[in-house]
Coordinates of N, CA, C and O in Angstrom, one line a residue:
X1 N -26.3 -3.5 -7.3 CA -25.2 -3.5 -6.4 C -25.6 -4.2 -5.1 O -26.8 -4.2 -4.8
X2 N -24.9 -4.9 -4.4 CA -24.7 -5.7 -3.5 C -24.8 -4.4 -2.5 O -24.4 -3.2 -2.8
X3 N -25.4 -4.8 -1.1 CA -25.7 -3.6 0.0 C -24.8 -4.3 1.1 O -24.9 -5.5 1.3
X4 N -23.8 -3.3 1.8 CA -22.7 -3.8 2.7 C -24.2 -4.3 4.1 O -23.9 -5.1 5.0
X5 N -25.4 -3.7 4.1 CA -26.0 -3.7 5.4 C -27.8 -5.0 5.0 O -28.9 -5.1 5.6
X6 N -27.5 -5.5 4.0 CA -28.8 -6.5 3.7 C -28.3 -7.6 4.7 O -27.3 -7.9 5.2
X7 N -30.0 -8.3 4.8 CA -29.5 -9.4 5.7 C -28.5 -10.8 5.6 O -28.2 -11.6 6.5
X8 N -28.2 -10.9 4.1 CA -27.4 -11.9 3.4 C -25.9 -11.2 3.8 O -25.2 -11.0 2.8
X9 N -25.5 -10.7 4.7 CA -24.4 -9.8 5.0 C -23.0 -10.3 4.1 O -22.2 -11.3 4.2
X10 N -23.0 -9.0 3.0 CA -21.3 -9.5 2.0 C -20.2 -9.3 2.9 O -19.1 -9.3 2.4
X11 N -20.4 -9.2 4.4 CA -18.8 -9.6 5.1 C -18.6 -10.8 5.2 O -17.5 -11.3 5.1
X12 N -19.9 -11.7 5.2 CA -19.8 -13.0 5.2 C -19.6 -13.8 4.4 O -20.0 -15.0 4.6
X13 N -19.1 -13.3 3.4 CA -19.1 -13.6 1.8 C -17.7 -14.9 1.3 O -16.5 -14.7 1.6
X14 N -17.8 -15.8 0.8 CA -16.5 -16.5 0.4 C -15.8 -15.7 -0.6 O -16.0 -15.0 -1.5
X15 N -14.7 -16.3 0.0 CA -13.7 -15.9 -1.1 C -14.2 -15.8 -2.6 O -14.0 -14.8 -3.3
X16 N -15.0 -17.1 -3.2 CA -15.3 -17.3 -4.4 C -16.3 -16.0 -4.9 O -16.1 -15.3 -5.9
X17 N -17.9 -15.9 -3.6 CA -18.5 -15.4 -3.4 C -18.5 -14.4 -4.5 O -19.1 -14.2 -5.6
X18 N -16.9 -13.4 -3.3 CA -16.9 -11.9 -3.5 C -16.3 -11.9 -4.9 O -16.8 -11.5 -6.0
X19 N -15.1 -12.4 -4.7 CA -14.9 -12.3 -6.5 C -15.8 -12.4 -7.4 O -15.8 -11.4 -8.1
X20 N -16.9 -13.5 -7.8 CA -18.0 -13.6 -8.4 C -18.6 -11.7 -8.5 O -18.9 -11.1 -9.4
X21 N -18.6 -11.3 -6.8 CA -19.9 -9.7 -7.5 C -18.6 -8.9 -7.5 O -18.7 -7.8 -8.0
X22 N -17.2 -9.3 -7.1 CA -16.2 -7.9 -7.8 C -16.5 -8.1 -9.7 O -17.1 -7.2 -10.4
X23 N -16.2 -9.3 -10.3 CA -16.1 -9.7 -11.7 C -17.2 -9.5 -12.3 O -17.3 -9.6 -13.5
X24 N -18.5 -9.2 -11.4 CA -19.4 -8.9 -12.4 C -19.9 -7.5 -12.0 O -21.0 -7.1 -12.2
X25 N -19.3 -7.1 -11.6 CA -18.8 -5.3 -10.8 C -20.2 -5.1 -10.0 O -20.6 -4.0 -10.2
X26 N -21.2 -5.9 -9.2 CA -21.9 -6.0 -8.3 C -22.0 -4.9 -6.7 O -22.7 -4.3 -5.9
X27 N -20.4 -5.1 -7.2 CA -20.0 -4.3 -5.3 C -19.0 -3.3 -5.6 O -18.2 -3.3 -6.6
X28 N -19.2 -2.6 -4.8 CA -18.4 -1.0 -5.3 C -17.2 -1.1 -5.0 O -17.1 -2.0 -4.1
X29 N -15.7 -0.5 -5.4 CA -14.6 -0.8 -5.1 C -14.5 -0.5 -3.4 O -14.1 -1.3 -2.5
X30 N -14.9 0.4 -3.3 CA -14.8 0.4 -1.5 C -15.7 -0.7 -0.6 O -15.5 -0.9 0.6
X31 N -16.4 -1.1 -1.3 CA -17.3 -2.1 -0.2 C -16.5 -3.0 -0.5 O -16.3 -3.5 0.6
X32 N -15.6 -3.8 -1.6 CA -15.2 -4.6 -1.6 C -13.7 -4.8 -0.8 O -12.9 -5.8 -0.6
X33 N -13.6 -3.4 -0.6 CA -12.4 -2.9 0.4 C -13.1 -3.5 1.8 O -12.9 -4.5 2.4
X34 N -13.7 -2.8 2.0 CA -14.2 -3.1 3.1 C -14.5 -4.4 3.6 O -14.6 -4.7 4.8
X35 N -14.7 -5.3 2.7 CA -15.4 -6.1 2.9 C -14.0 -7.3 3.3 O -14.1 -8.4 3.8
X36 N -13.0 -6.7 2.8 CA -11.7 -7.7 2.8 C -10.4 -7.4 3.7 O -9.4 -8.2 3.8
X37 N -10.6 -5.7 4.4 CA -9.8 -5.2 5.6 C -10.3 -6.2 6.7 O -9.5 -6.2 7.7
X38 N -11.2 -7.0 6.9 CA -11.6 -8.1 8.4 C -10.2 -9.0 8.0 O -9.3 -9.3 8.8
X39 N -10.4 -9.3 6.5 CA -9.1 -11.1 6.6 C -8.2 -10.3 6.4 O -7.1 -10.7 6.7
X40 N -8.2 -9.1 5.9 CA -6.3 -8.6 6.2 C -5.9 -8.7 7.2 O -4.7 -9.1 7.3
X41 N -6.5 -8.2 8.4 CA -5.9 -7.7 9.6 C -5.9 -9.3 10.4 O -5.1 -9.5 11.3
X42 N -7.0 -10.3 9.7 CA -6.6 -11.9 10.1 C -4.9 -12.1 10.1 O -4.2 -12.6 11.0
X43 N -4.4 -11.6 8.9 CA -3.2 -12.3 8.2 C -2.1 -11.2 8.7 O -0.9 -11.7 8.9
X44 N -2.3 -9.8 9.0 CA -1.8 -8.8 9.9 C -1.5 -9.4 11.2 O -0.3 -9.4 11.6
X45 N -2.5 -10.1 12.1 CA -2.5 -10.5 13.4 C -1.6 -11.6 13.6 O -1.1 -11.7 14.7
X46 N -1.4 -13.0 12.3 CA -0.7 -14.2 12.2 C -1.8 -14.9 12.8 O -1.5 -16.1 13.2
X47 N -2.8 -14.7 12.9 CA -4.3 -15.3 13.5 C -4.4 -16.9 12.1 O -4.7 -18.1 12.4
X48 N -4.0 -16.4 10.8 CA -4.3 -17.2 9.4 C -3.8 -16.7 8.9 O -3.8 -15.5 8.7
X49 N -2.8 -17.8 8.3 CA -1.7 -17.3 7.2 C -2.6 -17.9 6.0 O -2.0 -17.6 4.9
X50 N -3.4 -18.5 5.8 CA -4.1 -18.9 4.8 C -4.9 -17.7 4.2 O -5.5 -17.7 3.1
X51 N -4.9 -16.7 5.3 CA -5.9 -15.3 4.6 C -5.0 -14.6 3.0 O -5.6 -13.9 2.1
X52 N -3.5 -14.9 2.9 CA -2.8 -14.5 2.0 C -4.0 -14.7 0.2 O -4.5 -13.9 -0.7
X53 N -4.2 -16.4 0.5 CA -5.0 -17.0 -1.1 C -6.5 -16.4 -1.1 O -7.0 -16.0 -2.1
X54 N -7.1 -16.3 0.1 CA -8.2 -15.8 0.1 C -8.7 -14.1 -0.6 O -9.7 -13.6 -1.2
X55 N -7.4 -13.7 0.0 CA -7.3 -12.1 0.0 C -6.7 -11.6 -1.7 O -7.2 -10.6 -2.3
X56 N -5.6 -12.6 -2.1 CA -5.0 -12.3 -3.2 C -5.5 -12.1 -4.2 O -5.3 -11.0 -4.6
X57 N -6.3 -13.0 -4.8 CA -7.3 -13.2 -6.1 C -8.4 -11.8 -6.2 O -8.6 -11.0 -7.2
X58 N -9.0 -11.7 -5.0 CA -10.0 -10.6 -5.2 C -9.4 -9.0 -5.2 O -10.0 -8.0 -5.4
X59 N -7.9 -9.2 -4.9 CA -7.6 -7.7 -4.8 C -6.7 -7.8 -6.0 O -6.3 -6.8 -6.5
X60 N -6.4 -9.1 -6.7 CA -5.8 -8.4 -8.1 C -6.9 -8.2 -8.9 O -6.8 -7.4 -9.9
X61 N -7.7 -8.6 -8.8 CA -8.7 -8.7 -9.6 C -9.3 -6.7 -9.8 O -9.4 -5.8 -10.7
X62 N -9.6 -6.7 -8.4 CA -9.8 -5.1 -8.3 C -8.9 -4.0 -8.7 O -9.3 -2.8 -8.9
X63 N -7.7 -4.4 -8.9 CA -6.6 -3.6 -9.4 C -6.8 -3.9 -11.1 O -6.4 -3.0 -11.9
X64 N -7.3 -4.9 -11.5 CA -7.3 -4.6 -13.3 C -8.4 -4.4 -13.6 O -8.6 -4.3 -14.8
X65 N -9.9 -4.0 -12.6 CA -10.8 -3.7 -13.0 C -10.6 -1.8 -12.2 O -11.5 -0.9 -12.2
X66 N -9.8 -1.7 -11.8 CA -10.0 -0.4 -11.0 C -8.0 0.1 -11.3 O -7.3 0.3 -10.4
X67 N -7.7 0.2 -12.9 CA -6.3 0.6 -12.9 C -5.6 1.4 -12.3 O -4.5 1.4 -11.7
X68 N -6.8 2.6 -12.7 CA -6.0 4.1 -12.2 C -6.2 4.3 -10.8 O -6.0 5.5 -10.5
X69 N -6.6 3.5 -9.9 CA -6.9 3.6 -8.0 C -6.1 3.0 -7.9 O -5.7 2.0 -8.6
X70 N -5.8 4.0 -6.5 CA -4.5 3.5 -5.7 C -4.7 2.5 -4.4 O -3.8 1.9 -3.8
X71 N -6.0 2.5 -4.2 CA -6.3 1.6 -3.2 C -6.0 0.4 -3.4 O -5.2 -0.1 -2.5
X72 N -6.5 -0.4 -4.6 CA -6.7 -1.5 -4.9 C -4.9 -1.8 -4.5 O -4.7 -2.4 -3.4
X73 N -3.8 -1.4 -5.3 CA -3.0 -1.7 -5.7 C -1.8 -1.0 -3.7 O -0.6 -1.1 -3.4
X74 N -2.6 -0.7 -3.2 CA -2.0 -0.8 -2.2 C -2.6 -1.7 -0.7 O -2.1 -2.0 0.4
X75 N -4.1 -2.1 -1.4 CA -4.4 -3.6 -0.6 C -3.2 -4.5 -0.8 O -2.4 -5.0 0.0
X76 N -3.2 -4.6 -2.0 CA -2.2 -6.1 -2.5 C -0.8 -5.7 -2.5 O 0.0 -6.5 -2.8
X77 N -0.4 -4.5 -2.0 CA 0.9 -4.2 -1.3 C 1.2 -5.2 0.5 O 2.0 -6.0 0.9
X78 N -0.5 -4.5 1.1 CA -0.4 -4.7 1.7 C -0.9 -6.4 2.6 O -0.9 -6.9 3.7
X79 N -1.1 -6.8 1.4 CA -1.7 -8.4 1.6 C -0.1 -8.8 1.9 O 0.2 -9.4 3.0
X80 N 1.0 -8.5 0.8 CA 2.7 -8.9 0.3 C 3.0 -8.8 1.7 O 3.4 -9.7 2.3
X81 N 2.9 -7.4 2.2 CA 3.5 -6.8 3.2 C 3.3 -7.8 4.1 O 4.3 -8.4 4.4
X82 N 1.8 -8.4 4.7 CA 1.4 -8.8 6.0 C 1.6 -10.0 5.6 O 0.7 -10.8 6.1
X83 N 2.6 -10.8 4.6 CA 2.9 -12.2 4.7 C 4.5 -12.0 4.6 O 5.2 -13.0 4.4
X84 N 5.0 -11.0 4.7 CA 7.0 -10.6 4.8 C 7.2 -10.7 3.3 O 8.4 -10.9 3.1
X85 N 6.5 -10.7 2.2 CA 6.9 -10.7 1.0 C 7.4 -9.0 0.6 O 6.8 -8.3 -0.2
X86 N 8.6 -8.7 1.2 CA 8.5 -7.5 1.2 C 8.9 -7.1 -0.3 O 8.5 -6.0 -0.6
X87 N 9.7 -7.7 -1.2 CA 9.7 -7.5 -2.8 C 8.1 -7.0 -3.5 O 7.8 -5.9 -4.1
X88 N 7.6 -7.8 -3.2 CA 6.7 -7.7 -3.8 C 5.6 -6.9 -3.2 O 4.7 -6.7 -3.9
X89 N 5.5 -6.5 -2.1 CA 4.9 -5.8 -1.5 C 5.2 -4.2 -1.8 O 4.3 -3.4 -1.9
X90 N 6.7 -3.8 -1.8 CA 7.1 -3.1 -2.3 C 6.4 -2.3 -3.5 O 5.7 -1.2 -3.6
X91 N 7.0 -3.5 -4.8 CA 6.5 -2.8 -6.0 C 5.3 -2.7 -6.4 O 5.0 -2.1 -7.4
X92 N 4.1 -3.3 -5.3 CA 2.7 -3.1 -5.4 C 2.1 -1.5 -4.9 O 1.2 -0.7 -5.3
X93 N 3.0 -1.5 -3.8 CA 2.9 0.0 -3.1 C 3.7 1.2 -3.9 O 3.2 2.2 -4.1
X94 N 5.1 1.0 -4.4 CA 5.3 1.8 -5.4 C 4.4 2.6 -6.4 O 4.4 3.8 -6.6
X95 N 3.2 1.2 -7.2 CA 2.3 1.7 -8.1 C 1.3 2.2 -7.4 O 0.5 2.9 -8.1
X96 N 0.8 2.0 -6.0 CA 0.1 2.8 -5.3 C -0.1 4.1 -5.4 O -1.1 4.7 -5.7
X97 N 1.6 4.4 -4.9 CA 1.9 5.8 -4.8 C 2.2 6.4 -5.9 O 2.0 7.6 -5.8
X98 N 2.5 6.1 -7.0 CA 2.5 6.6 -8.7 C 1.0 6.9 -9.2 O 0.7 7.5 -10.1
X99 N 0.0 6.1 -8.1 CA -1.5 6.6 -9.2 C -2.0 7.2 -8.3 O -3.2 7.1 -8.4
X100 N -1.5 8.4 -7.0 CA -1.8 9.0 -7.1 C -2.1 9.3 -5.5 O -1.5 8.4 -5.0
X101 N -2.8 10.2 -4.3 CA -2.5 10.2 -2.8 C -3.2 9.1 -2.3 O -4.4 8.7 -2.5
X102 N -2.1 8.6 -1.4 CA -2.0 7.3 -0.7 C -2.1 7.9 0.7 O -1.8 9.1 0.9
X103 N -2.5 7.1 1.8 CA -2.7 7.6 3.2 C -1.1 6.8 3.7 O -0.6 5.8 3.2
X104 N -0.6 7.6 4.8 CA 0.4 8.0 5.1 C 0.9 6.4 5.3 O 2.0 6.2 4.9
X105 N 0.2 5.1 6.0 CA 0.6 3.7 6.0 C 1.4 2.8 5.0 O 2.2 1.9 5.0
X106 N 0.7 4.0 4.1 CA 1.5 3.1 2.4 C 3.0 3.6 2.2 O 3.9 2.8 1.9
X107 N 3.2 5.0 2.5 CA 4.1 5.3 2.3 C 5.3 4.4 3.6 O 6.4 4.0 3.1
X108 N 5.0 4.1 5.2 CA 5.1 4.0 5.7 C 6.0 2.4 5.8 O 7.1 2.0 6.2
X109 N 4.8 1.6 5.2 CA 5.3 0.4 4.5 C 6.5 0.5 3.3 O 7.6 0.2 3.4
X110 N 6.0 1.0 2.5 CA 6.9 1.3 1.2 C 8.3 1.5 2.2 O 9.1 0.6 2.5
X111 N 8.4 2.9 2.8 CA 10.1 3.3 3.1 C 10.2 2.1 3.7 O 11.0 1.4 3.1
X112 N 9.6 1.7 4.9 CA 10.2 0.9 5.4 C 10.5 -0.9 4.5 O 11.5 -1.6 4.9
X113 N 10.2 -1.2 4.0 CA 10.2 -2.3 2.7 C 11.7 -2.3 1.8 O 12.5 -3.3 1.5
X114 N 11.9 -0.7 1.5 CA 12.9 -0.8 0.9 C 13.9 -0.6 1.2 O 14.8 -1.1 0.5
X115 N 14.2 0.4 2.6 CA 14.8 0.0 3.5 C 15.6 -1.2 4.1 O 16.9 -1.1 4.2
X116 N 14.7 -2.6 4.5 CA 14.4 -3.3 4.6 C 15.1 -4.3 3.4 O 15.9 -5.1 4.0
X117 N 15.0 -4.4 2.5 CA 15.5 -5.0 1.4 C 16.9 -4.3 1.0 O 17.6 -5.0 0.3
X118 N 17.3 -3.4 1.3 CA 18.3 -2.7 1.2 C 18.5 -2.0 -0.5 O 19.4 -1.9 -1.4
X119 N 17.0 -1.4 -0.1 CA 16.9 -0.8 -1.7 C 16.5 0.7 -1.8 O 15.6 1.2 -2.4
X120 N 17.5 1.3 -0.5 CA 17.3 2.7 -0.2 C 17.4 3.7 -1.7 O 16.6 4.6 -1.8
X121 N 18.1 3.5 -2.5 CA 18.5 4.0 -3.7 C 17.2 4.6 -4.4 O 17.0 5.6 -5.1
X122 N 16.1 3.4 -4.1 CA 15.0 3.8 -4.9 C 14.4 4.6 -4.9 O 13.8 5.0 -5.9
X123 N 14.7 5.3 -3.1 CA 13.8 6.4 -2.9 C 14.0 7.6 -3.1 O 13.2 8.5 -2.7
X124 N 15.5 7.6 -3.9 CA 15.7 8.8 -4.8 C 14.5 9.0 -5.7 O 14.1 10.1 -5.7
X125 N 14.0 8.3 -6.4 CA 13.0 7.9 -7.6 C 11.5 8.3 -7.6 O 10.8 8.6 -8.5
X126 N 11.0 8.1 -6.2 CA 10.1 8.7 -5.3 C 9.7 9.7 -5.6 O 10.7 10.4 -5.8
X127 N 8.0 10.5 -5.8 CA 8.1 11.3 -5.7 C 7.5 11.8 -4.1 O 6.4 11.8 -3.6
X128 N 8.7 12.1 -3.8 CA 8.4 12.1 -1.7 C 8.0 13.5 -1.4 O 8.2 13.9 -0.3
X129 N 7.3 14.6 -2.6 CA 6.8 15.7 -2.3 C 5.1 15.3 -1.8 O 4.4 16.0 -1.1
X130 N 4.9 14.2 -2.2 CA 3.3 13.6 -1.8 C 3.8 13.1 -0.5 O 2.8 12.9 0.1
X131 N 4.3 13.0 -0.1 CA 4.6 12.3 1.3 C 4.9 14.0 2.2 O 4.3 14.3 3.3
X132 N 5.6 14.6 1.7 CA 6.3 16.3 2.3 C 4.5 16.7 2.8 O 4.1 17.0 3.9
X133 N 3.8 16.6 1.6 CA 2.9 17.4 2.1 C 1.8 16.9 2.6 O 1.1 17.8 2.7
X134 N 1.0 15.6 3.1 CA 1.1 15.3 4.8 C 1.3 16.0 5.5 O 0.3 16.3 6.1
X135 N 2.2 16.5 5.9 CA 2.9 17.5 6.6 C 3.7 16.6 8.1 O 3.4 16.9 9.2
X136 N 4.4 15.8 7.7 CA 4.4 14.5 8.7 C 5.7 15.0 8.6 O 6.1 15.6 7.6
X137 N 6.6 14.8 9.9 CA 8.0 14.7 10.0 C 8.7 13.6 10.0 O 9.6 13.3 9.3
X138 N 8.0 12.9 11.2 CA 8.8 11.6 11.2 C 9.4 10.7 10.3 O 10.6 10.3 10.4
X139 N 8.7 10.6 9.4 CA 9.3 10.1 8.2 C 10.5 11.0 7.4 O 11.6 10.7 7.5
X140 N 10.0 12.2 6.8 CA 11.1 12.6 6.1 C 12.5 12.5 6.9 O 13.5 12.0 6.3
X141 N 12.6 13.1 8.6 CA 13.7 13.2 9.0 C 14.1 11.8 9.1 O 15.3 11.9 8.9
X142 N 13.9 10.8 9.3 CA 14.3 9.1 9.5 C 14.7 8.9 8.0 O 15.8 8.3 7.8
X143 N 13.9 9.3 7.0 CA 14.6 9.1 5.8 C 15.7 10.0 5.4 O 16.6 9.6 4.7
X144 N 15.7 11.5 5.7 CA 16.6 12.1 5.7 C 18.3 11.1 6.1 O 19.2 10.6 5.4
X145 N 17.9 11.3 7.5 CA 19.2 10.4 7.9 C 19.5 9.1 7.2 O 20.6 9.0 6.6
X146 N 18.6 8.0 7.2 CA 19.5 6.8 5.9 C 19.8 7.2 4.8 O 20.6 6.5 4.2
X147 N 19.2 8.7 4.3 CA 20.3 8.8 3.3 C 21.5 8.9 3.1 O 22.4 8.3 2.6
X148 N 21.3 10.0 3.9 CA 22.7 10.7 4.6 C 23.7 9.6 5.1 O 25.0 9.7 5.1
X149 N 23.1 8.8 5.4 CA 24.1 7.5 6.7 C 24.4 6.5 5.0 O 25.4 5.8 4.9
X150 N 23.4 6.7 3.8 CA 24.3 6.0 2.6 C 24.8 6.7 1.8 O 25.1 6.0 0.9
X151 N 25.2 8.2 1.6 CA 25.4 9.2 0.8 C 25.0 9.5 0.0 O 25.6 9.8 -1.0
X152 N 23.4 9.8 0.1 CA 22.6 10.4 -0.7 C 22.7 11.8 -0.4 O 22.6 12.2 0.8
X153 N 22.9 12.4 -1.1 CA 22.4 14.0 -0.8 C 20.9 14.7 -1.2 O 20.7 15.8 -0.8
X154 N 19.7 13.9 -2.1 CA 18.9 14.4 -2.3 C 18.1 15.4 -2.1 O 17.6 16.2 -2.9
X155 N 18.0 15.4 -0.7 CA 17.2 16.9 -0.1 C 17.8 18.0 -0.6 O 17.2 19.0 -1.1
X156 N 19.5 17.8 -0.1 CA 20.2 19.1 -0.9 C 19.9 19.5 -1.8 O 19.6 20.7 -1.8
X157 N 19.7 18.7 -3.0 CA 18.8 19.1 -4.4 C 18.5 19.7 -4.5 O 18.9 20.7 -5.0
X158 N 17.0 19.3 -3.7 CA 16.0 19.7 -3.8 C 15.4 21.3 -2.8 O 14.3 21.8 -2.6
X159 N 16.9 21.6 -2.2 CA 17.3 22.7 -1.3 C 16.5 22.7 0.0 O 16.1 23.8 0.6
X160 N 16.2 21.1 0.5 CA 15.2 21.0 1.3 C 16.2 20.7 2.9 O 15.8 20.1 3.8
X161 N 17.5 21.2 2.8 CA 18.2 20.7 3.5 C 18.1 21.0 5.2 O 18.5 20.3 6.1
X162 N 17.3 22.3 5.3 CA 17.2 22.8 6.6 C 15.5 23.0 7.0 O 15.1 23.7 7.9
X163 N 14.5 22.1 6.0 CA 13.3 21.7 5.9 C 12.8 21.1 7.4 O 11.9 21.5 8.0
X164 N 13.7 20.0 7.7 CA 13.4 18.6 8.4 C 14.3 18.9 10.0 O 14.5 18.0 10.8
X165 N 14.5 19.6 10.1 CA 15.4 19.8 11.8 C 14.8 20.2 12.9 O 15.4 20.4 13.9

């Protein structure tokens, strides 16, 4: 295993580099997280829009060596996300949230994405009980209302109607 703290430091790693010790599973999925939140937040900032090719390759890669984590597959949400690719950012954070608890950003992106694209419908589909228990309001009541403002009734359903007030 590759050490995040040796003096060859893998932050300083090329693009090619890291892929090389992700593909020969060298570096643990979190170090290789770690090691690639510096150029997200490049391409977050609009500092380098070229961080998108850098960033892309090593986080799909980690998503078909790491299927069933949700990280991987919500980096490369959020690679989509921080270039306005919001389609595809979307359905990357969808499978995020399907494999399992995601921290509250993902979901955060996701509503707002589909929203955004004008694909509120989807979030019928959701299971927004992983998001309920967070215990976060903001979101539910903000989602509550675009429902409501497109005529969804869902919470009703789910008799969650006097939940969010």
């Amino acid at each position: 295993m590759v050490k995040l703290n040796s003096n060859n430091s893998p932050a300083n790693m090329s693009g090619a580099e890291l892929l090389k010790n992700i593909n020969e599973q060298k570096i643990s999925l979190d170090d290789a997280i770690k090691i690639l939140i510096p150029h997200l937040q490049k391409l977050a900032d609009g500092t380098d829009s070229l961080q998108e090719q850098t960033l892309l390759l090593p986080a799909l890669r980690l998503t078909e060596l790491y299927p069933k984590e949700s990280k991987p597959a919500a980096l490369v949400g959020d690679i989509y996300f921080h270039n306005n690719n919001l389609l595809k950012a979307t359905e990357w954070y969808k499978k995020s949230v399907n494999q399992g608890s995601v921290p509250y950003p993902v979901w955060d992106n996701l509503i707002f994405g589909l929203l955004q694209l004008g694909h509120w419908n989807n979030l019928e589909n959701m299971p927004i009980w992983r998001l309920i228990n967070f215990q976060i309001t903001a979101i539910p009541i903000t989602l509550y209302q675009w429902l409501n403002i497109m005529g969804t009734n869902w919470m009703n359903l789910l008799g969650m109607q006097n939940t969010f007030y």
